[in-house]
Amino acid sequence: MQSNHHDITIIGAGVSSVFLAYTLMKHNEHISIHMIDLGKELRERTCSLDEVGVCTCEGMCSKYIGFAGLGKSEGKFNYTNDFGGELGRKIGEQTTFDLMQEVDDILCEFGGDIIPTYSTKNEKLSLRAQMADMKVLSTEVRHLGTRLANEIFQKMYEVMKNRIMFSFETHVERIFKNEDGFRLKSNIGDFTTGKLIIGTGMSGSTWLKEQAGSLGLLPGKTRLDMGIRVEMKGDQLESILGDTFETKLKIERDSFRATTYCMNPRGRIIRKHQHGLVMPDGQNAREKDTPSANLNFSLFVPRYFQSHDEAMEFAVNIIGGINQERERIVVQRLEDFKLHRNTETLEENLVGPSLNGECGNVREEVPELYVMALEEFLASVEELIGETIHPDTLLYGLDAKFYEPTLPTDENFETDVSNLYLVGDCSGETHSLSQAAASGIYLGKHLGKIGFTS
């Protein structure tokens, strides 16, 4: 019979939690570890959305919860401090780089090395970008792809399940603090633990808010990135992308900053379902047998709101308005966008749409901030590449990236509640797979040094 008490309990089985638990079991063979997740084991994480385009999951979608979290999607690990979070600011940039190298070592240990890394660094391009009032953000990348990412995390699970107690499809209803640690009330019974780590990511934001409130933790500001997804001729940015798979570009102005996200040469645009909203998302060329002839990316502009509710209300009002309760995504030709006129048809368009959107007017449905950012960004891009962006380029509204509300933690990710830690996106410090995993290793090493008596 399994014990209901453990030295450490981790709520959430996403990337940060997986690397945390793996590090813990490697650094301290005596520690007892319990991992709880609302979702399923990796092999059971299937969704009809991938097959027929409609999600039939009961409760939260299996694409986003369960073992490995979002790590099973495209498995793209960007090893950089230029973007993807603020972990370098919290624990030091060199420490973060070293931890990300450890992340990569673990991925390779389980088979990730069959996909080579590549670098987006380009000194000549960086100098040219400066002349066009832009910045080029660089990274070392290991892009596993969905299939290999699933294989790697499944292998990790097979190793971890021999040392760690897993409770899947388990909902923690309430967290109680006591003298010895915590008591967790769940749908399958109560558990106790000495130390508690929460790593529920963005899918657990509402739950985390409720639990934090009951424990007396007050959240801070919440970040929300939103922006237009662009689909253009596959060779339009050849002079930029010729030497790298992806180049991330950034512009900074007095009233905003905007950065390209999820740039997909020869990729497609698919529908992304999150928080009841439907958004245009990029799919890598490797995910389909026949690549497209297009290039797509989103241009994200970050905004900060006083609360998570305020950020979500803003997103729901804008994106939900576009969706019109029927998964609608608006699409507009660039020429029509510039001339402030509706797009009526895409039948003769040179850039064939990879997503079936509804023709319309992005300007009328997207807030001015994101329209202005795109206009200034495209002007800088034209100066950088020395040519006009094709008028048949397509604009889709509206993509978004959600973040957890910030809860204060110390240098070891411990909250104001003793022995309660936040890891990964829950900490507000990481926004990428690589930095989330690195934060897990960092905390795992810290906790692994502490003596435990089960």
mmCIF file of C-alpha atoms in Angstrom, residues 205-429:
data_model
loop_
_atom_site.group_PDB
_atom_site.id
_atom_site.type_symbol
_atom_site.label_atom_id
_atom_site.label_comp_id
_atom_site.label_asym_id
_atom_site.label_seq_id
_atom_site.Cartn_x
_atom_site.Cartn_y
_atom_site.Cartn_z
ATOM 1 C CA SER A 205 -3.773 29.699 -13.350
ATOM 2 C CA THR A 206 -7.336 29.844 -11.995
ATOM 3 C CA TRP A 207 -6.657 27.023 -9.534
ATOM 4 C CA LEU A 208 -3.409 28.643 -8.381
ATOM 5 C CA LYS A 209 -5.153 31.931 -7.769
ATOM 6 C CA GLU A 210 -7.713 30.227 -5.521
ATOM 7 C CA GLN A 211 -5.101 28.300 -3.563
ATOM 8 C CA ALA A 212 -2.830 31.325 -3.177
ATOM 9 C CA GLY A 213 -5.717 33.325 -1.780
ATOM 10 C CA SER A 214 -6.579 30.669 0.784
ATOM 11 C CA LEU A 215 -2.917 30.560 1.883
ATOM 12 C CA GLY A 216 -2.674 34.330 2.149
ATOM 13 C CA LEU A 217 -0.438 34.857 -0.904
ATOM 14 C CA LEU A 218 -1.239 38.001 -2.859
ATOM 15 C CA PRO A 219 -0.519 37.943 -6.608
ATOM 16 C CA GLY A 220 1.163 40.808 -8.412
ATOM 17 C CA LYS A 221 0.862 41.964 -11.999
ATOM 18 C CA THR A 222 0.043 39.650 -14.903
ATOM 19 C CA ARG A 223 1.652 39.761 -18.325
ATOM 20 C CA LEU A 224 -0.295 39.112 -21.520
ATOM 21 C CA ASP A 225 1.247 38.965 -24.999
ATOM 22 C CA MET A 226 -1.056 39.484 -27.964
ATOM 23 C CA GLY A 227 -0.450 40.124 -31.622
ATOM 24 C CA ILE A 228 -1.250 39.497 -35.267
ATOM 25 C CA ARG A 229 0.005 36.330 -36.975
ATOM 26 C CA VAL A 230 1.559 36.951 -40.378
ATOM 27 C CA GLU A 231 1.736 34.505 -43.309
ATOM 28 C CA MET A 232 3.899 35.485 -46.264
ATOM 29 C CA LYS A 233 5.776 34.100 -49.239
ATOM 30 C CA GLY A 234 8.238 31.463 -48.162
ATOM 31 C CA ASP A 235 11.207 33.320 -49.666
ATOM 32 C CA GLN A 236 10.208 36.821 -48.525
ATOM 33 C CA LEU A 237 12.684 36.798 -45.633
ATOM 34 C CA GLU A 238 15.320 34.637 -47.299
ATOM 35 C CA SER A 239 18.014 37.242 -46.726
ATOM 36 C CA ILE A 240 17.296 37.023 -42.982
ATOM 37 C CA LEU A 241 16.580 33.326 -42.582
ATOM 38 C CA GLY A 242 19.103 31.980 -45.098
ATOM 39 C CA ASP A 243 21.621 30.943 -42.464
ATOM 40 C CA THR A 244 19.252 30.020 -39.632
ATOM 41 C CA PHE A 245 16.023 28.095 -39.150
ATOM 42 C CA GLU A 246 14.547 30.928 -37.146
ATOM 43 C CA THR A 247 15.467 34.524 -36.500
ATOM 44 C CA LYS A 248 13.704 36.426 -33.749
ATOM 45 C CA LEU A 249 13.329 40.156 -34.382
ATOM 46 C CA LYS A 250 12.423 42.886 -31.921
ATOM 47 C CA ILE A 251 11.469 46.550 -32.193
ATOM 48 C CA GLU A 252 11.294 48.974 -29.291
ATOM 49 C CA ARG A 253 9.374 52.237 -29.378
ATOM 50 C CA ASP A 254 8.333 54.743 -26.717
ATOM 51 C CA SER A 255 4.893 53.191 -26.206
ATOM 52 C CA PHE A 256 5.535 49.501 -26.908
ATOM 53 C CA ARG A 257 7.985 46.732 -27.727
ATOM 54 C CA ALA A 258 7.193 43.911 -30.115
ATOM 55 C CA THR A 259 8.935 40.602 -30.811
ATOM 56 C CA THR A 260 8.424 37.896 -33.402
ATOM 57 C CA TYR A 261 7.328 34.571 -31.986
ATOM 58 C CA CYS A 262 7.103 31.042 -33.383
ATOM 59 C CA MET A 263 8.562 31.752 -36.824
ATOM 60 C CA ASN A 264 7.838 28.789 -39.095
ATOM 61 C CA PRO A 265 9.489 28.584 -42.528
ATOM 62 C CA ARG A 266 7.408 26.257 -44.733
ATOM 63 C CA GLY A 267 5.059 25.728 -41.819
ATOM 64 C CA ARG A 268 1.325 26.076 -41.466
ATOM 65 C CA ILE A 269 -1.134 27.984 -39.324
ATOM 66 C CA ILE A 270 -3.496 25.932 -37.191
ATOM 67 C CA ARG A 271 -6.159 26.717 -34.631
ATOM 68 C CA LYS A 272 -4.978 26.859 -31.020
ATOM 69 C CA HIS A 273 -7.518 26.367 -28.224
ATOM 70 C CA GLN A 274 -6.773 27.891 -24.820
ATOM 71 C CA HIS A 275 -8.952 29.352 -22.078
ATOM 72 C CA GLY A 276 -12.037 28.889 -24.255
ATOM 73 C CA LEU A 277 -10.491 31.030 -27.001
ATOM 74 C CA VAL A 278 -9.404 30.097 -30.529
ATOM 75 C CA MET A 279 -6.243 31.644 -31.950
ATOM 76 C CA PRO A 280 -3.998 31.263 -35.028
ATOM 77 C CA ASP A 281 -0.933 29.234 -34.057
ATOM 78 C CA GLY A 282 2.156 28.203 -36.005
ATOM 79 C CA GLN A 283 2.890 24.585 -36.877
ATOM 80 C CA ASN A 284 6.411 23.534 -37.787
ATOM 81 C CA ALA A 285 7.090 22.108 -41.263
ATOM 82 C CA ARG A 286 8.192 18.832 -39.647
ATOM 83 C CA GLU A 287 4.709 18.197 -38.321
ATOM 84 C CA LYS A 288 3.256 17.480 -41.795
ATOM 85 C CA ASP A 289 4.497 15.220 -44.588
ATOM 86 C CA THR A 290 4.069 18.007 -47.136
ATOM 87 C CA PRO A 291 5.489 21.386 -46.045
ATOM 88 C CA SER A 292 3.744 24.568 -47.169
ATOM 89 C CA ALA A 293 5.262 27.203 -49.437
ATOM 90 C CA ASN A 294 4.742 29.909 -46.838
ATOM 91 C CA LEU A 295 6.432 31.442 -43.819
ATOM 92 C CA ASN A 296 4.437 32.431 -40.733
ATOM 93 C CA PHE A 297 5.075 34.094 -37.377
ATOM 94 C CA SER A 298 3.290 36.140 -34.724
ATOM 95 C CA LEU A 299 4.290 39.636 -33.657
ATOM 96 C CA PHE A 300 3.671 39.798 -29.919
ATOM 97 C CA VAL A 301 3.330 42.980 -27.888
ATOM 98 C CA PRO A 302 3.496 42.443 -24.110
ATOM 99 C CA ARG A 303 1.186 44.308 -21.738
ATOM 100 C CA TYR A 304 0.983 44.154 -17.957
ATOM 101 C CA PHE A 305 -2.288 44.148 -16.030
ATOM 102 C CA GLN A 306 -2.941 44.710 -12.348
ATOM 103 C CA SER A 307 -4.505 41.269 -11.959
ATOM 104 C CA HIS A 308 -4.899 37.983 -13.790
ATOM 105 C CA ASP A 309 -8.650 38.546 -14.038
ATOM 106 C CA GLU A 310 -8.073 41.889 -15.750
ATOM 107 C CA ALA A 311 -5.670 40.308 -18.265
ATOM 108 C CA MET A 312 -8.054 37.448 -19.027
ATOM 109 C CA GLU A 313 -11.029 39.767 -19.361
ATOM 110 C CA PHE A 314 -9.110 41.826 -21.903
ATOM 111 C CA ALA A 315 -8.137 38.725 -23.905
ATOM 112 C CA VAL A 316 -11.645 37.278 -23.809
ATOM 113 C CA ASN A 317 -13.213 40.543 -24.939
ATOM 114 C CA ILE A 318 -10.878 40.907 -27.921
ATOM 115 C CA ILE A 319 -10.256 37.334 -29.062
ATOM 116 C CA GLY A 320 -13.664 36.095 -27.970
ATOM 117 C CA GLY A 321 -15.201 38.914 -29.983
ATOM 118 C CA ILE A 322 -13.298 37.772 -33.041
ATOM 119 C CA ASN A 323 -14.272 34.125 -32.454
ATOM 120 C CA GLN A 324 -17.995 34.956 -32.260
ATOM 121 C CA GLU A 325 -18.566 31.643 -30.417
ATOM 122 C CA ARG A 326 -17.785 29.654 -33.587
ATOM 123 C CA GLU A 327 -13.969 29.315 -33.694
ATOM 124 C CA ARG A 328 -13.781 32.209 -36.147
ATOM 125 C CA ILE A 329 -10.396 33.732 -37.016
ATOM 126 C CA VAL A 330 -10.266 36.854 -39.166
ATOM 127 C CA VAL A 331 -7.817 37.082 -42.093
ATOM 128 C CA GLN A 332 -6.899 40.083 -44.261
ATOM 129 C CA ARG A 333 -4.536 40.748 -47.160
ATOM 130 C CA LEU A 334 -1.716 43.178 -46.381
ATOM 131 C CA GLU A 335 -2.661 45.442 -49.277
ATOM 132 C CA ASP A 336 -6.225 45.719 -47.992
ATOM 133 C CA PHE A 337 -4.874 46.311 -44.490
ATOM 134 C CA LYS A 338 -2.770 49.223 -45.731
ATOM 135 C CA LEU A 339 -5.701 50.691 -47.688
ATOM 136 C CA HIS A 340 -8.118 50.327 -44.753
ATOM 137 C CA ARG A 341 -10.517 48.132 -46.737
ATOM 138 C CA ASN A 342 -12.090 44.731 -46.165
ATOM 139 C CA THR A 343 -10.689 41.621 -47.785
ATOM 140 C CA GLU A 344 -13.487 39.976 -49.749
ATOM 141 C CA THR A 345 -11.802 36.852 -51.146
ATOM 142 C CA LEU A 346 -8.492 34.992 -51.214
ATOM 143 C CA GLU A 347 -9.197 32.911 -54.328
ATOM 144 C CA GLU A 348 -6.560 34.607 -56.508
ATOM 145 C CA ASN A 349 -4.143 35.395 -53.677
ATOM 146 C CA LEU A 350 -0.500 34.540 -54.370
ATOM 147 C CA VAL A 351 -0.005 33.510 -50.721
ATOM 148 C CA GLY A 352 -2.360 30.611 -50.250
ATOM 149 C CA PRO A 353 -3.838 30.559 -46.730
ATOM 150 C CA SER A 354 -2.836 27.499 -44.705
ATOM 151 C CA LEU A 355 -5.689 28.170 -42.270
ATOM 152 C CA ASN A 356 -9.316 28.580 -43.255
ATOM 153 C CA GLY A 357 -10.069 31.985 -41.744
ATOM 154 C CA GLU A 358 -12.899 34.385 -42.461
ATOM 155 C CA CYS A 359 -12.055 37.316 -44.719
ATOM 156 C CA GLY A 360 -12.544 40.662 -43.043
ATOM 157 C CA ASN A 361 -10.801 43.733 -41.677
ATOM 158 C CA VAL A 362 -8.184 43.173 -38.976
ATOM 159 C CA ARG A 363 -8.086 46.906 -38.209
ATOM 160 C CA GLU A 364 -11.719 46.857 -37.144
ATOM 161 C CA GLU A 365 -11.335 43.897 -34.782
ATOM 162 C CA VAL A 366 -7.866 44.317 -33.274
ATOM 163 C CA PRO A 367 -6.873 47.101 -30.822
ATOM 164 C CA GLU A 368 -4.821 49.941 -32.278
ATOM 165 C CA LEU A 369 -1.713 49.036 -30.253
ATOM 166 C CA TYR A 370 -1.231 45.751 -32.136
ATOM 167 C CA VAL A 371 -2.057 47.335 -35.498
ATOM 168 C CA MET A 372 0.478 50.117 -34.927
ATOM 169 C CA ALA A 373 3.130 47.645 -33.808
ATOM 170 C CA LEU A 374 2.679 45.580 -36.966
ATOM 171 C CA GLU A 375 2.839 48.642 -39.223
ATOM 172 C CA GLU A 376 6.086 49.852 -37.678
ATOM 173 C CA PHE A 377 7.556 46.363 -37.601
ATOM 174 C CA LEU A 378 6.840 45.709 -41.281
ATOM 175 C CA ALA A 379 8.320 49.095 -42.221
ATOM 176 C CA SER A 380 11.535 48.181 -40.399
ATOM 177 C CA VAL A 381 11.575 44.736 -42.018
ATOM 178 C CA GLU A 382 11.286 46.289 -45.475
ATOM 179 C CA GLU A 383 14.266 48.507 -44.701
ATOM 180 C CA LEU A 384 16.188 45.495 -43.401
ATOM 181 C CA ILE A 385 15.564 43.233 -46.427
ATOM 182 C CA GLY A 386 15.647 46.039 -48.990
ATOM 183 C CA GLU A 387 12.339 45.157 -50.659
ATOM 184 C CA THR A 388 8.598 45.646 -50.249
ATOM 185 C CA ILE A 389 6.664 42.953 -48.447
ATOM 186 C CA HIS A 390 4.300 41.333 -50.931
ATOM 187 C CA PRO A 391 0.769 42.795 -50.886
ATOM 188 C CA ASP A 392 -0.751 39.286 -50.810
ATOM 189 C CA THR A 393 0.795 38.659 -47.382
ATOM 190 C CA LEU A 394 -1.930 37.515 -44.973
ATOM 191 C CA LEU A 395 -2.709 38.824 -41.491
ATOM 192 C CA TYR A 396 -4.645 36.731 -38.947
ATOM 193 C CA GLY A 397 -6.276 37.979 -35.768
ATOM 194 C CA LEU A 398 -5.476 37.368 -33.008
ATOM 195 C CA ASP A 399 -2.767 35.239 -31.389
ATOM 196 C CA ALA A 400 -1.915 35.371 -27.675
ATOM 197 C CA LYS A 401 0.483 33.972 -25.085
ATOM 198 C CA PHE A 402 -0.740 33.808 -21.506
ATOM 199 C CA TYR A 403 1.277 34.134 -18.318
ATOM 200 C CA GLU A 404 0.759 33.373 -14.681
ATOM 201 C CA PRO A 405 0.180 36.191 -12.196
ATOM 202 C CA THR A 406 3.408 36.957 -10.403
ATOM 203 C CA LEU A 407 3.682 35.650 -6.837
ATOM 204 C CA PRO A 408 6.739 36.840 -4.864
ATOM 205 C CA THR A 409 9.450 34.216 -4.250
ATOM 206 C CA ASP A 410 12.983 34.369 -2.885
ATOM 207 C CA GLU A 411 16.207 33.320 -4.633
ATOM 208 C CA ASN A 412 15.247 29.656 -4.144
ATOM 209 C CA PHE A 413 11.668 30.081 -5.392
ATOM 210 C CA GLU A 414 10.218 29.825 -1.885
ATOM 211 C CA THR A 415 7.108 31.903 -1.266
ATOM 212 C CA ASP A 416 6.205 33.865 1.844
ATOM 213 C CA VAL A 417 4.606 30.637 3.100
ATOM 214 C CA SER A 418 7.402 28.514 4.568
ATOM 215 C CA ASN A 419 8.218 25.341 2.561
ATOM 216 C CA LEU A 420 5.920 26.315 -0.313
ATOM 217 C CA TYR A 421 7.722 26.795 -3.634
ATOM 218 C CA LEU A 422 6.739 27.824 -7.146
ATOM 219 C CA VAL A 423 8.562 26.504 -10.201
ATOM 220 C CA GLY A 424 8.442 27.151 -13.944
ATOM 221 C CA ASP A 425 5.816 29.522 -15.303
ATOM 222 C CA CYS A 426 4.083 29.574 -11.915
ATOM 223 C CA SER A 427 7.023 31.553 -10.576
ATOM 224 C CA GLY A 428 6.490 34.294 -13.137
ATOM 225 C CA GLU A 429 10.175 33.989 -14.076
#
